[in-house]
Short mmCIF file of C-alpha atoms in Angstrom, two decimals:
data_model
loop_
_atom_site.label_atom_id
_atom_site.label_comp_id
_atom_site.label_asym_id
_atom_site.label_seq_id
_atom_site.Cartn_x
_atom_site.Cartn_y
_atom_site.Cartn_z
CA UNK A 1 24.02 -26.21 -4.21
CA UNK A 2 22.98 -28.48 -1.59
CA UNK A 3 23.88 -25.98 1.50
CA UNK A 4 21.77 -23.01 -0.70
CA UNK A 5 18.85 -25.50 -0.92
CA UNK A 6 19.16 -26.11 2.91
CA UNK A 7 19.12 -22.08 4.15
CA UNK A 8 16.37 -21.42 1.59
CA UNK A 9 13.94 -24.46 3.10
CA UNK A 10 14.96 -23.07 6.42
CA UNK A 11 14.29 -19.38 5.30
CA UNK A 12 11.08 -20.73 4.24
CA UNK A 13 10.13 -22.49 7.26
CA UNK A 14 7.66 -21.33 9.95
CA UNK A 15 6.73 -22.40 13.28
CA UNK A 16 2.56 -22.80 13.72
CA UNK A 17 2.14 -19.83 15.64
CA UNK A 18 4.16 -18.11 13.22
CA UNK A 19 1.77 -19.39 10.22
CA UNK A 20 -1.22 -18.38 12.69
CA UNK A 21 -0.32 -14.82 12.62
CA UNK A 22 0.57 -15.37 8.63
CA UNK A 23 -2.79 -16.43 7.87
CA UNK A 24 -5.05 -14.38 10.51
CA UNK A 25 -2.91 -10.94 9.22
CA UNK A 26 -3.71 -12.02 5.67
CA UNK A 27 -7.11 -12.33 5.42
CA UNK A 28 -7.99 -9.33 7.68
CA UNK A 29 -5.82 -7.33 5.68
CA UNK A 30 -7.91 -8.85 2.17
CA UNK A 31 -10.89 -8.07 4.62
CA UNK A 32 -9.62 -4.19 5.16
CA UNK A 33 -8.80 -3.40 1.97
CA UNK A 34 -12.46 -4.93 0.10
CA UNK A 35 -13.81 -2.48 2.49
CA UNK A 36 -11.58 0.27 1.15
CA UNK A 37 -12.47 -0.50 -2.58
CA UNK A 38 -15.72 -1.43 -2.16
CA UNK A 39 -16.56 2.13 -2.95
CA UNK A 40 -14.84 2.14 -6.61
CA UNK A 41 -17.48 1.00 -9.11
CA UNK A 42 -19.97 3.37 -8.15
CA UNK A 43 -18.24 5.95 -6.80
CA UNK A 44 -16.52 6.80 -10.13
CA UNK A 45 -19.85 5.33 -12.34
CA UNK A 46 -20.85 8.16 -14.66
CA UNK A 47 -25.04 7.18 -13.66
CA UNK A 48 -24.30 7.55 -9.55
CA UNK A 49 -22.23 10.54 -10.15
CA UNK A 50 -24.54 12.49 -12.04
CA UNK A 51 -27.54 10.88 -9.76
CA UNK A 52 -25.46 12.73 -6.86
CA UNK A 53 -24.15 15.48 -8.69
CA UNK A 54 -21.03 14.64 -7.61
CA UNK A 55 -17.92 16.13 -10.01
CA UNK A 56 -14.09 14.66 -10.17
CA UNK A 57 -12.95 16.69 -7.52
CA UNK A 58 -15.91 16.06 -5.27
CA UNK A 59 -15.13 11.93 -5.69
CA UNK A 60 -11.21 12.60 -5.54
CA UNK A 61 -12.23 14.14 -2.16
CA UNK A 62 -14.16 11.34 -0.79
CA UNK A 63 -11.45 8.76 -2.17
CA UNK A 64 -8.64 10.58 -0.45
CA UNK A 65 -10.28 11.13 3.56
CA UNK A 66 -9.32 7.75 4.47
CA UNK A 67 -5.56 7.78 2.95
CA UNK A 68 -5.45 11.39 4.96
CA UNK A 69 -6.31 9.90 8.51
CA UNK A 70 -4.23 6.97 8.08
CA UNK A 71 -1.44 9.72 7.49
CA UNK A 72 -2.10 11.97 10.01
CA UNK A 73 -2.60 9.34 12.81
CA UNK A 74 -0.16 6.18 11.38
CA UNK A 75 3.19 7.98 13.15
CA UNK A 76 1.42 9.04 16.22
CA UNK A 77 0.28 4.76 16.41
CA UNK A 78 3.54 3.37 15.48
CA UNK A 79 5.38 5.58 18.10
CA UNK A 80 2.67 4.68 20.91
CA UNK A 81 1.84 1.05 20.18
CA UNK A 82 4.37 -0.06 21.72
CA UNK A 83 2.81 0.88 25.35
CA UNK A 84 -0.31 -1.13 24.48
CA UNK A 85 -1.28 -4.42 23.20
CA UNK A 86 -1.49 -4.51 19.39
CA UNK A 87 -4.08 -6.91 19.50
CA UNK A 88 -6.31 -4.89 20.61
CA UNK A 89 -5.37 -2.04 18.49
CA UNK A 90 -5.45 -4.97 15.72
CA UNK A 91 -8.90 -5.87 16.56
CA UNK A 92 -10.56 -2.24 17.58
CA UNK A 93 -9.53 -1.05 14.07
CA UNK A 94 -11.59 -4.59 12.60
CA UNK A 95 -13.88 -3.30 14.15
CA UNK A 96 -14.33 0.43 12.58
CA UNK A 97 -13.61 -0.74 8.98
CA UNK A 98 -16.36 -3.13 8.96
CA UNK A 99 -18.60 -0.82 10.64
CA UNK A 100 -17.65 2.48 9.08
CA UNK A 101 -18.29 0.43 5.74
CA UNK A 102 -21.62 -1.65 6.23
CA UNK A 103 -23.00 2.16 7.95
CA UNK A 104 -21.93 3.83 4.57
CA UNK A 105 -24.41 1.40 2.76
CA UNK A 106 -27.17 3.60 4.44
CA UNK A 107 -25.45 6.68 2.21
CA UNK A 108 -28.71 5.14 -0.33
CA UNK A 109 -30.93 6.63 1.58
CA UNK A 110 -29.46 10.17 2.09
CA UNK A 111 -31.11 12.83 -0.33
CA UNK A 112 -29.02 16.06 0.35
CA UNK A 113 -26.07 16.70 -1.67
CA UNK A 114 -24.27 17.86 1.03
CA UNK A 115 -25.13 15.83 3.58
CA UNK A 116 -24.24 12.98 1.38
CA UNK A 117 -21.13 14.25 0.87
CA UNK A 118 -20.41 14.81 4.78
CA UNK A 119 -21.37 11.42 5.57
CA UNK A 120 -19.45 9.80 3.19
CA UNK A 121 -16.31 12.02 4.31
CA UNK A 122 -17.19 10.97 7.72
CA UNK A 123 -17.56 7.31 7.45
CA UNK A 124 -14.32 7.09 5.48
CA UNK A 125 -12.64 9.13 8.00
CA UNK A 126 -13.48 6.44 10.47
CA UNK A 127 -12.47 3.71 8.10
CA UNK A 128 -9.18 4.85 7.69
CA UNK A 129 -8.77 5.24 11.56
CA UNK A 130 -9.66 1.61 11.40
CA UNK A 131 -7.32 0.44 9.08
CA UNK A 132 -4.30 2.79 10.48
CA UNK A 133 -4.85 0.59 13.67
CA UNK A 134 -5.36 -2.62 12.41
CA UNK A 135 -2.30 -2.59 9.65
CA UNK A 136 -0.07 -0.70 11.73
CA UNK A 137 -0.43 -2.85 14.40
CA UNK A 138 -0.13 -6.17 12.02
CA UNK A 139 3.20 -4.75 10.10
CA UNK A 140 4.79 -3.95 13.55
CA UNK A 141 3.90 -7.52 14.85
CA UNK A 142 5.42 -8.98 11.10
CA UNK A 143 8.52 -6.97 11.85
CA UNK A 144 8.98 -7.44 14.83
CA UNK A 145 8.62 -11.51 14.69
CA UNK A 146 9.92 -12.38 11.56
CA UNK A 147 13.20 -10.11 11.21
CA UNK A 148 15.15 -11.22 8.08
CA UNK A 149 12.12 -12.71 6.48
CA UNK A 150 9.96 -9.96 7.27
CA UNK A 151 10.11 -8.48 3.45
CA UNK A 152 8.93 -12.22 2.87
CA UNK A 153 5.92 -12.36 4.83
CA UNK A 154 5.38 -8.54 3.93
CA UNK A 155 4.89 -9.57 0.30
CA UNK A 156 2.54 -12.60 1.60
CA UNK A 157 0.42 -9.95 2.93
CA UNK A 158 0.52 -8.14 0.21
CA UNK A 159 -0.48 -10.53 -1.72
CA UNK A 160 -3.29 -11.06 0.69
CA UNK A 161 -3.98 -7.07 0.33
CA UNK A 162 -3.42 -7.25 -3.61
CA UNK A 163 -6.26 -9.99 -4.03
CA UNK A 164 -8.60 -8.02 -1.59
CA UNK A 165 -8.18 -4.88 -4.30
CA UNK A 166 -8.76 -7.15 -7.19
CA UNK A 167 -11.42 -8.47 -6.27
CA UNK A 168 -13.39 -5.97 -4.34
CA UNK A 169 -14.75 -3.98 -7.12
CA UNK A 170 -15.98 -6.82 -9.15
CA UNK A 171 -17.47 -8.42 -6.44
CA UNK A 172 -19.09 -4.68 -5.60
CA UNK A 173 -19.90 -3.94 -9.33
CA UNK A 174 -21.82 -7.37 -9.60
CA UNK A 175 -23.69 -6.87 -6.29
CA UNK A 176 -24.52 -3.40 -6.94
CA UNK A 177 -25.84 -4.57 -10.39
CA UNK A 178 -28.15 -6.80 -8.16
CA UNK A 179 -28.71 -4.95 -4.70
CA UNK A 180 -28.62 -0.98 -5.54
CA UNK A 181 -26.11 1.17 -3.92
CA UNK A 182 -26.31 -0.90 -0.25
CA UNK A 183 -25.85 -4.40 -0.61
CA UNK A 184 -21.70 -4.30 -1.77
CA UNK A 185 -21.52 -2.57 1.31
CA UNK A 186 -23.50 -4.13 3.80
CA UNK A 187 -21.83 -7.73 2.77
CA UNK A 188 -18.29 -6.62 3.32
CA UNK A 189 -18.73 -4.38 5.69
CA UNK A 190 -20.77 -7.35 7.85
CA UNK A 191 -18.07 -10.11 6.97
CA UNK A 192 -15.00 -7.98 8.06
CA UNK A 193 -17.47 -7.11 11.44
CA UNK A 194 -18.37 -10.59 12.20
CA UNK A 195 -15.21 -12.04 11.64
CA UNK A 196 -13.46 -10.05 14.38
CA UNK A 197 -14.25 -12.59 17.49
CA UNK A 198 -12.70 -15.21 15.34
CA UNK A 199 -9.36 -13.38 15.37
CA UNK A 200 -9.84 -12.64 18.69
CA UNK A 201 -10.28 -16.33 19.82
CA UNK A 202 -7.18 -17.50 17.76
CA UNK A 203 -4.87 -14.82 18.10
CA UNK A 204 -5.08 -13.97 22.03
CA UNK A 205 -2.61 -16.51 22.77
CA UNK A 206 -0.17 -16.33 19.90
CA UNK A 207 0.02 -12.76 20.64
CA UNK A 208 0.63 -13.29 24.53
CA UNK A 209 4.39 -12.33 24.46
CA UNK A 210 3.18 -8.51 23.11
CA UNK A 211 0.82 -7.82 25.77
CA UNK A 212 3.41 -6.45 28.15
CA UNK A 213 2.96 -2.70 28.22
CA UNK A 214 6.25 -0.78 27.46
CA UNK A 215 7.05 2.56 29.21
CA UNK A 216 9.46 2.74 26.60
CA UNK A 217 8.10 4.30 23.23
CA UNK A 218 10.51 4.05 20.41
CA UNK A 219 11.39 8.39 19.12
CA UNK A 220 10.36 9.45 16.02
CA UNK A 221 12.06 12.39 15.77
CA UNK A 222 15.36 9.96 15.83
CA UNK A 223 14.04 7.85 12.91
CA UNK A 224 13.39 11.51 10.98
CA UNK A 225 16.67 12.14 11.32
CA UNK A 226 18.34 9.40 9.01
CA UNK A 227 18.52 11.55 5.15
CA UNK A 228 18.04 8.09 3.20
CA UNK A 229 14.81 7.36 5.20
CA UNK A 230 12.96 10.54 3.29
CA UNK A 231 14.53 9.19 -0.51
CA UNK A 232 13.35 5.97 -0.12
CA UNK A 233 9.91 7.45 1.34
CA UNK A 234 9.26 9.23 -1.85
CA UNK A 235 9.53 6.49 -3.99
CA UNK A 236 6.99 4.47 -1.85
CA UNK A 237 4.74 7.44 -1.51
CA UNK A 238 4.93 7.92 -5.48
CA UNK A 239 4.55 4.29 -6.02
CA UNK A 240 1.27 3.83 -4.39
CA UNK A 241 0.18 7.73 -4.96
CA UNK A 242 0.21 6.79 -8.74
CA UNK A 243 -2.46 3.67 -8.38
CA UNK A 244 -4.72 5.44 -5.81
CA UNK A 245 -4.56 8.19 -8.25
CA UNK A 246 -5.74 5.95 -11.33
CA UNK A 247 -8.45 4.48 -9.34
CA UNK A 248 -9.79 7.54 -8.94
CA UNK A 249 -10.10 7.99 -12.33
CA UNK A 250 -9.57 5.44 -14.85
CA UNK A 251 -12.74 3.86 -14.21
CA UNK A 252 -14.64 7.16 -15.90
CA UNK A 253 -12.00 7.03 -18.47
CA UNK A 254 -13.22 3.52 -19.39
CA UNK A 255 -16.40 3.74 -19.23
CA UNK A 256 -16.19 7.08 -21.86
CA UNK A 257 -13.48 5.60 -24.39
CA UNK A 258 -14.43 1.90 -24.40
CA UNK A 259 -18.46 1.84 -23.21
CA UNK A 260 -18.03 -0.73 -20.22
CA UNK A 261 -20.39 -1.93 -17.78
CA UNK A 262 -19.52 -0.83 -14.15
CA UNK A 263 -18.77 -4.86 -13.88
CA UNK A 264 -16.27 -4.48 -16.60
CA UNK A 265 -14.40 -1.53 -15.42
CA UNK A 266 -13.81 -3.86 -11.51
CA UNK A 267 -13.23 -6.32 -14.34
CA UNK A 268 -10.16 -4.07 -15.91
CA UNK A 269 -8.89 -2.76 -12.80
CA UNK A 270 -8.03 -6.11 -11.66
CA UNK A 271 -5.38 -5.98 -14.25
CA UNK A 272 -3.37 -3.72 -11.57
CA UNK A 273 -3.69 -5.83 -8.33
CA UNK A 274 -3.33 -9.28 -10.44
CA UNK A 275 0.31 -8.35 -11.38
CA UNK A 276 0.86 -6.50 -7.77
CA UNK A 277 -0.48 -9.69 -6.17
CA UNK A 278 1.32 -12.51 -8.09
CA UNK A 279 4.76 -10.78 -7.45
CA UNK A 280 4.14 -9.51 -3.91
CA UNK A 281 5.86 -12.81 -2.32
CA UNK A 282 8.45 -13.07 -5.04
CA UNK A 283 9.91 -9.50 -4.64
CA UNK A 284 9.67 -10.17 -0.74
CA UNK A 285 11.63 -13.02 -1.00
CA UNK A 286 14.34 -10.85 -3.54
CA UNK A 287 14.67 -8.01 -1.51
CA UNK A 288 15.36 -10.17 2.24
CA UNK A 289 18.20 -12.41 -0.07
CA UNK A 290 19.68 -9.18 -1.67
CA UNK A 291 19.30 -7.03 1.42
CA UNK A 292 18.71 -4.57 -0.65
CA UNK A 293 16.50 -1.33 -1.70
CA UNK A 294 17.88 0.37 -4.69
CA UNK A 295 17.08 -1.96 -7.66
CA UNK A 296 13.83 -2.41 -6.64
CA UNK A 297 12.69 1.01 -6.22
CA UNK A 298 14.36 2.00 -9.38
CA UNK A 299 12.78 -0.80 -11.07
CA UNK A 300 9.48 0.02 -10.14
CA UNK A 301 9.80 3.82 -10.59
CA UNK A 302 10.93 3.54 -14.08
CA UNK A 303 7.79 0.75 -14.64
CA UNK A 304 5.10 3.08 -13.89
CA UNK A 305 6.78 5.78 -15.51
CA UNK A 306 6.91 4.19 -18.84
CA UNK A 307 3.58 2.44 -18.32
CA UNK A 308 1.74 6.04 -17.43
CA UNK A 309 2.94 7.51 -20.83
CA UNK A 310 0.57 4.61 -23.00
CA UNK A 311 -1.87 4.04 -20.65
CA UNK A 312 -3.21 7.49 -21.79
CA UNK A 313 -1.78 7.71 -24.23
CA UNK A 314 0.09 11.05 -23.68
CA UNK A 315 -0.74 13.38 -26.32
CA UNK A 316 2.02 14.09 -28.08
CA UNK A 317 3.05 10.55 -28.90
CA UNK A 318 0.04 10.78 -31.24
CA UNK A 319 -1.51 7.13 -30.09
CA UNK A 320 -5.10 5.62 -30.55
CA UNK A 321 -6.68 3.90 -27.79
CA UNK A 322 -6.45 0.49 -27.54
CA UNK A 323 -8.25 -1.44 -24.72
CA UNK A 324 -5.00 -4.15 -24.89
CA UNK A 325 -2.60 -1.72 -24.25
CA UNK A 326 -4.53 -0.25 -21.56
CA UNK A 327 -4.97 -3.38 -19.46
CA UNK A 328 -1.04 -4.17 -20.33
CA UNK A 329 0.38 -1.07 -19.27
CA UNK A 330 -1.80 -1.41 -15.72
CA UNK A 331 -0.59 -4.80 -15.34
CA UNK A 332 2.88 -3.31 -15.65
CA UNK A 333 1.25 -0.55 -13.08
CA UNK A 334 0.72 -3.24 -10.80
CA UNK A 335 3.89 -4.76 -10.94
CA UNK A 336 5.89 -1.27 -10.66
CA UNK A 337 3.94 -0.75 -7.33
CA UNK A 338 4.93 -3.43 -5.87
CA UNK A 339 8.36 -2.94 -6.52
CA UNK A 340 8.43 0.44 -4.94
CA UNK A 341 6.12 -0.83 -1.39
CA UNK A 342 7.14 -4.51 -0.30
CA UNK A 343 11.10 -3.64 0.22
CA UNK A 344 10.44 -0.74 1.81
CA UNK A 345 10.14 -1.46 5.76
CA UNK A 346 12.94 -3.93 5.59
CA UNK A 347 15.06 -1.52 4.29
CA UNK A 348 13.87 1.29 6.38
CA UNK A 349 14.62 -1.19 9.63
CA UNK A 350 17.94 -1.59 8.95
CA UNK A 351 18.96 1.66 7.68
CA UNK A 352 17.54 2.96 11.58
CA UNK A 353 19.21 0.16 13.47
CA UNK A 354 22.11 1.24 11.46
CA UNK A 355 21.66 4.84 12.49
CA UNK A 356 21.81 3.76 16.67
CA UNK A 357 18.45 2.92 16.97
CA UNK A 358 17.60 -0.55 18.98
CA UNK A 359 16.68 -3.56 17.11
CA UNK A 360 12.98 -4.22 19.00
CA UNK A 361 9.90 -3.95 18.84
CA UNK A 362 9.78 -0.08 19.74
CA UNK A 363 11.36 0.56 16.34
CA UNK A 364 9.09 -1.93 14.76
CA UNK A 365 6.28 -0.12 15.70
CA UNK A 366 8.05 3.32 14.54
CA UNK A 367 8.86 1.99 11.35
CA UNK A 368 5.38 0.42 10.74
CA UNK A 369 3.41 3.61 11.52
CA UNK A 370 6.11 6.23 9.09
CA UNK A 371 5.44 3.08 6.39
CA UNK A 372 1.79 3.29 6.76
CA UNK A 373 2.05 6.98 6.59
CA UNK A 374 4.08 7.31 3.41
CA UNK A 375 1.91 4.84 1.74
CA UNK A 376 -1.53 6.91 2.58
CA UNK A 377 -0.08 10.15 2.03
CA UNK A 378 0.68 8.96 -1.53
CA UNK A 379 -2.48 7.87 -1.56
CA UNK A 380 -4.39 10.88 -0.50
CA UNK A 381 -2.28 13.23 -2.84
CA UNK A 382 -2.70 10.75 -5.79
CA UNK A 383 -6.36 10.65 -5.23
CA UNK A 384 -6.60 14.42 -4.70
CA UNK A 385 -4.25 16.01 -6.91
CA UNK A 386 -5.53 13.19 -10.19
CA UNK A 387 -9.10 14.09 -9.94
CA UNK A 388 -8.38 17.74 -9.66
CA UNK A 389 -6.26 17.38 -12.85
CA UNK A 390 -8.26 15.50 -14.70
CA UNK A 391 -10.86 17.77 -14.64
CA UNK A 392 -8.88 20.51 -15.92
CA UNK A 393 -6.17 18.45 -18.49
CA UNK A 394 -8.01 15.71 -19.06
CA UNK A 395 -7.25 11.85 -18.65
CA UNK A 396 -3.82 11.49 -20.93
CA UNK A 397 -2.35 14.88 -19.83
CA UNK A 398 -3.11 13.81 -16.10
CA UNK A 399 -1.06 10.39 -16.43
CA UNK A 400 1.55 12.61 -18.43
CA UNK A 401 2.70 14.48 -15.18
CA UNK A 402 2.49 11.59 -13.36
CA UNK A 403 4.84 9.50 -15.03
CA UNK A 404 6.69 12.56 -15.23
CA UNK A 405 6.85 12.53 -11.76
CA UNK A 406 7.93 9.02 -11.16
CA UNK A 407 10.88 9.55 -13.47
CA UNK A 408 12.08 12.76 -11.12
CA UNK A 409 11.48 10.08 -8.21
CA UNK A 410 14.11 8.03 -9.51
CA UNK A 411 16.86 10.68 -10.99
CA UNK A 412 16.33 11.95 -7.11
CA UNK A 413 16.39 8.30 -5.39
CA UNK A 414 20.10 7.17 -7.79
CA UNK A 415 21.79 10.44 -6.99
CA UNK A 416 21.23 10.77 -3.60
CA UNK A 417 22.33 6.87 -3.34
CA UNK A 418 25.25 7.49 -4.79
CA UNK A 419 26.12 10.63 -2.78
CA UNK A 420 25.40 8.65 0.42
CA UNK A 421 27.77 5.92 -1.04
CA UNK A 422 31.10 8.42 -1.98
CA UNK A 423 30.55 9.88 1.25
CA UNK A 424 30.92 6.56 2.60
CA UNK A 425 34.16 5.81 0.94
CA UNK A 426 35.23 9.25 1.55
CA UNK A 427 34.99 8.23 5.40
CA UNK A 428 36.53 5.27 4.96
CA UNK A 429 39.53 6.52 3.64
CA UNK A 430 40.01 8.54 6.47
CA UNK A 431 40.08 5.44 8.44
CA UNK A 432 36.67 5.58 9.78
CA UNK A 433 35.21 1.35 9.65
CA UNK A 434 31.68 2.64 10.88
CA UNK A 435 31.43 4.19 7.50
CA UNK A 436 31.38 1.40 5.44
CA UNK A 437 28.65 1.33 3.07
CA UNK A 438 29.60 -0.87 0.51
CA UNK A 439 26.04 -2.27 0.83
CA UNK A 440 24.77 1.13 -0.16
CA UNK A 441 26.47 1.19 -3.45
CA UNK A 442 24.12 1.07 -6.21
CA UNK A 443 26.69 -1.26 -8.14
CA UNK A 444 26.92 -3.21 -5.71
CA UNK A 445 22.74 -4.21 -5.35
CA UNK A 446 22.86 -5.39 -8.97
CA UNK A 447 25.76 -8.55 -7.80
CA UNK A 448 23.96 -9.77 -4.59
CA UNK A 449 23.62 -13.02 -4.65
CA UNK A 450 22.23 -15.37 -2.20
CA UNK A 451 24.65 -17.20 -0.14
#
């Protein structure tokens, strides 16, 4: 007992740069992400849609640009980070989050439909260029620095990232109760701006040792080769599709069934980044003891799938609403999530060192940017594909399939692990010791213990 206490206090332990970059990569992810959901309470408030005329698809459009650049652009910055200093890609994409965001406040004063909708396309565009740069650059830093406790300080961020979503649209539905459309905006858009030299001044000399340029970039189409790497990235992109997806729409769901305040809807939503931020360091901390995926993901698939099927309710369980079971199952939401994200680049790192790759900061960087893109891509498709939906099936039908969807996630995720596991054994009884997988073996995820 005594030896167990002694490797977990030195698990736990950080150096002071090491906290530096901790703290800095916390709050400026918080910072990022307010800036992201700034836009929910009156982007999805019944009185500024009809205002703009905007319909469901029009706002599951303007909620999924950013999610799409991040996407699009996350590989091509992982692969090529490695050649420049990620502080400055760190600090660059500060720098067009808070901007994109406090210029968006101006949106007020925009009269045309369509121009409004261009802008607002626009601006998020930008934003999500920001944010690709800055988190990219921050999770391949984390990975890179931290190696066996990276899941740890993953799930510290977060946690950082979770209380940023939580609180963001309250904080925005209060101040646009007080300041109009603008004033959300231009506050968090201005604090994530001005806070950039700070970073700057603190982090230029913790991150000294990464401003070497590389000529070496780490390749991708390497990493696209390993077949677990695209099981695993379906259950992340599903578990963070799903609660883009419900952003998108739950808050007009509330607002019609149970009559609250734009206030009150940030208010409810919370329920989902409370749960996702209270266990963000404690399934870190699981996953880098168990070095382990499988139980995780599976966990969180089958979470969200049950929690989708009463947060409706579906249909055909024949269910009144109740506001309770609501803001229970997307607690539960919250918690699934996080189950299916946090484990995910840890396990992704050592499944490509595994596969021949090198164990630096060139496949850091990879594995940061293909993370970044799996989680926007489910975002984009959640947002997307939801509002479309639910303006055709409705709100129940429309978390129906997706809960239907996480459950294929995980039939798809357990076979192919166990495939990947008998093949294993299968090489190893031909003699072959490279094969051994016993780590991959469902079974075996479920008796790690920490030692």
């Amino acid at each position: 007992m005594d030896s167990i206490n002694e490797r977990l206090v030195g698990y736990c332990k950080f150096t002071k740069s090491e906290i530096i970059l901790v703290i800095c990569f916390s709050f400026s992810n918080l910072m990022i992400f307010m800036c992201i959901y700034s836009i929910t309470p009156f982007f999805t408030n019944q009185t500024e849609m009809d205002k703009r005329s905007l319909t469901l698809t029009e706002t599951g459009i303007i909620f999924s640009v950013h999610s799409l650049m991040i996407a699009i652009t996350s590989p091509l910055f992982g692969k090529y980070l490695s050649r420049f200093s990620p502080l400055y890609a760190y600090l660059i994409g500060l720098l067009a989050t808070g901007l994109s965001t406090l210029i968006m406040g101006f949106l007020e004063y925009v009269e045309s439909h369509g121009i409004f909708i261009f802008v607002s396309i626009l601006l998020q565009a930008i934003q999500g260029l920001g944010a690709c740069s800055a988190v990219t650059s921050s999770f391949a830093v984390v990975s890179e620095t931290f190696g066996s406790r990276t899941s740890l300080v993953i799930g510290i961020v977060e946690f950082a990232i979770g209380v940023g979503s939580m609180i963001s649209p309250p904080i925005a539905g209060s101040l646009y109760e007080r300041g109009g459309f603008k004033l959300p905006l231009f506050v968090i858009g201005g604090l994530t701006t001005t806070s950039i030299p700070i970073y700057c001044l603190v982090l230029s000399r913790t991150l000294r040792t990464f401003r070497t340029q590389r000529v070496v970039t780490g390749s991708l189409l390497a990493l696209l080769r390993i077949p677990s790497l695209y099981f695993i990235g379906l259950c992340c992109m599903m578990g963070s599709g799903v609660i883009n997806g419900l952003y998108a729409i739950t808050a007009n769901h509330l607002e019609e069934i149970y009559q609250l305040k734009p206030e009150n809807v940030g208010l409810t939503l919370m329920a989902i980044a409370a749960t996702y931020t209270v266990f963000s360091p404690l399934i870190g901390w699981a996953s880098d003891k168990s070095q382990s995926v499988y139980p995780f993901v599976l966990t969180g698939m089958c979470v969200l799938s049950i929690s989708l099927l009463f947060i409706g309710p579906i249909p055909f369980l024949k269910l009144n609403n109740f506001y309770s079971i609501t803001v229970i199952c997307l607690a539960f939401m919250g918690f699934g999530s996080i189950c299916s994200v946090v484990p995910i680049i840890s396990g992704m790192y050592r499944a490509a060192v595994e596969s021949g790759m090198p164990d630096d900061f060139t496949t850091s960087a990879l594995i940061s940017g293909v993370f970044m893109c799996l989680i926007s891509a489910g975002e984009c498709m959640g947002a997307l594909l939801t509002g479309v939906v639910a303006s055709r099936l409705g709100f129940p039908w429309t978390t129906g399939l997706l809960s239907l969807l996480c459950l294929c996630a995980a039939v798809i995720y357990t076979v192919a692990t166990f495939i990947e596991y008998s093949r294993g054994k299968k090489a190893l009884s031909r003699g072959d010791p490279s094969a051994d997988c016993r780590d991959d073996d469902p079974r075996e995820y479920f008796k790690s213990e920490i030692t």
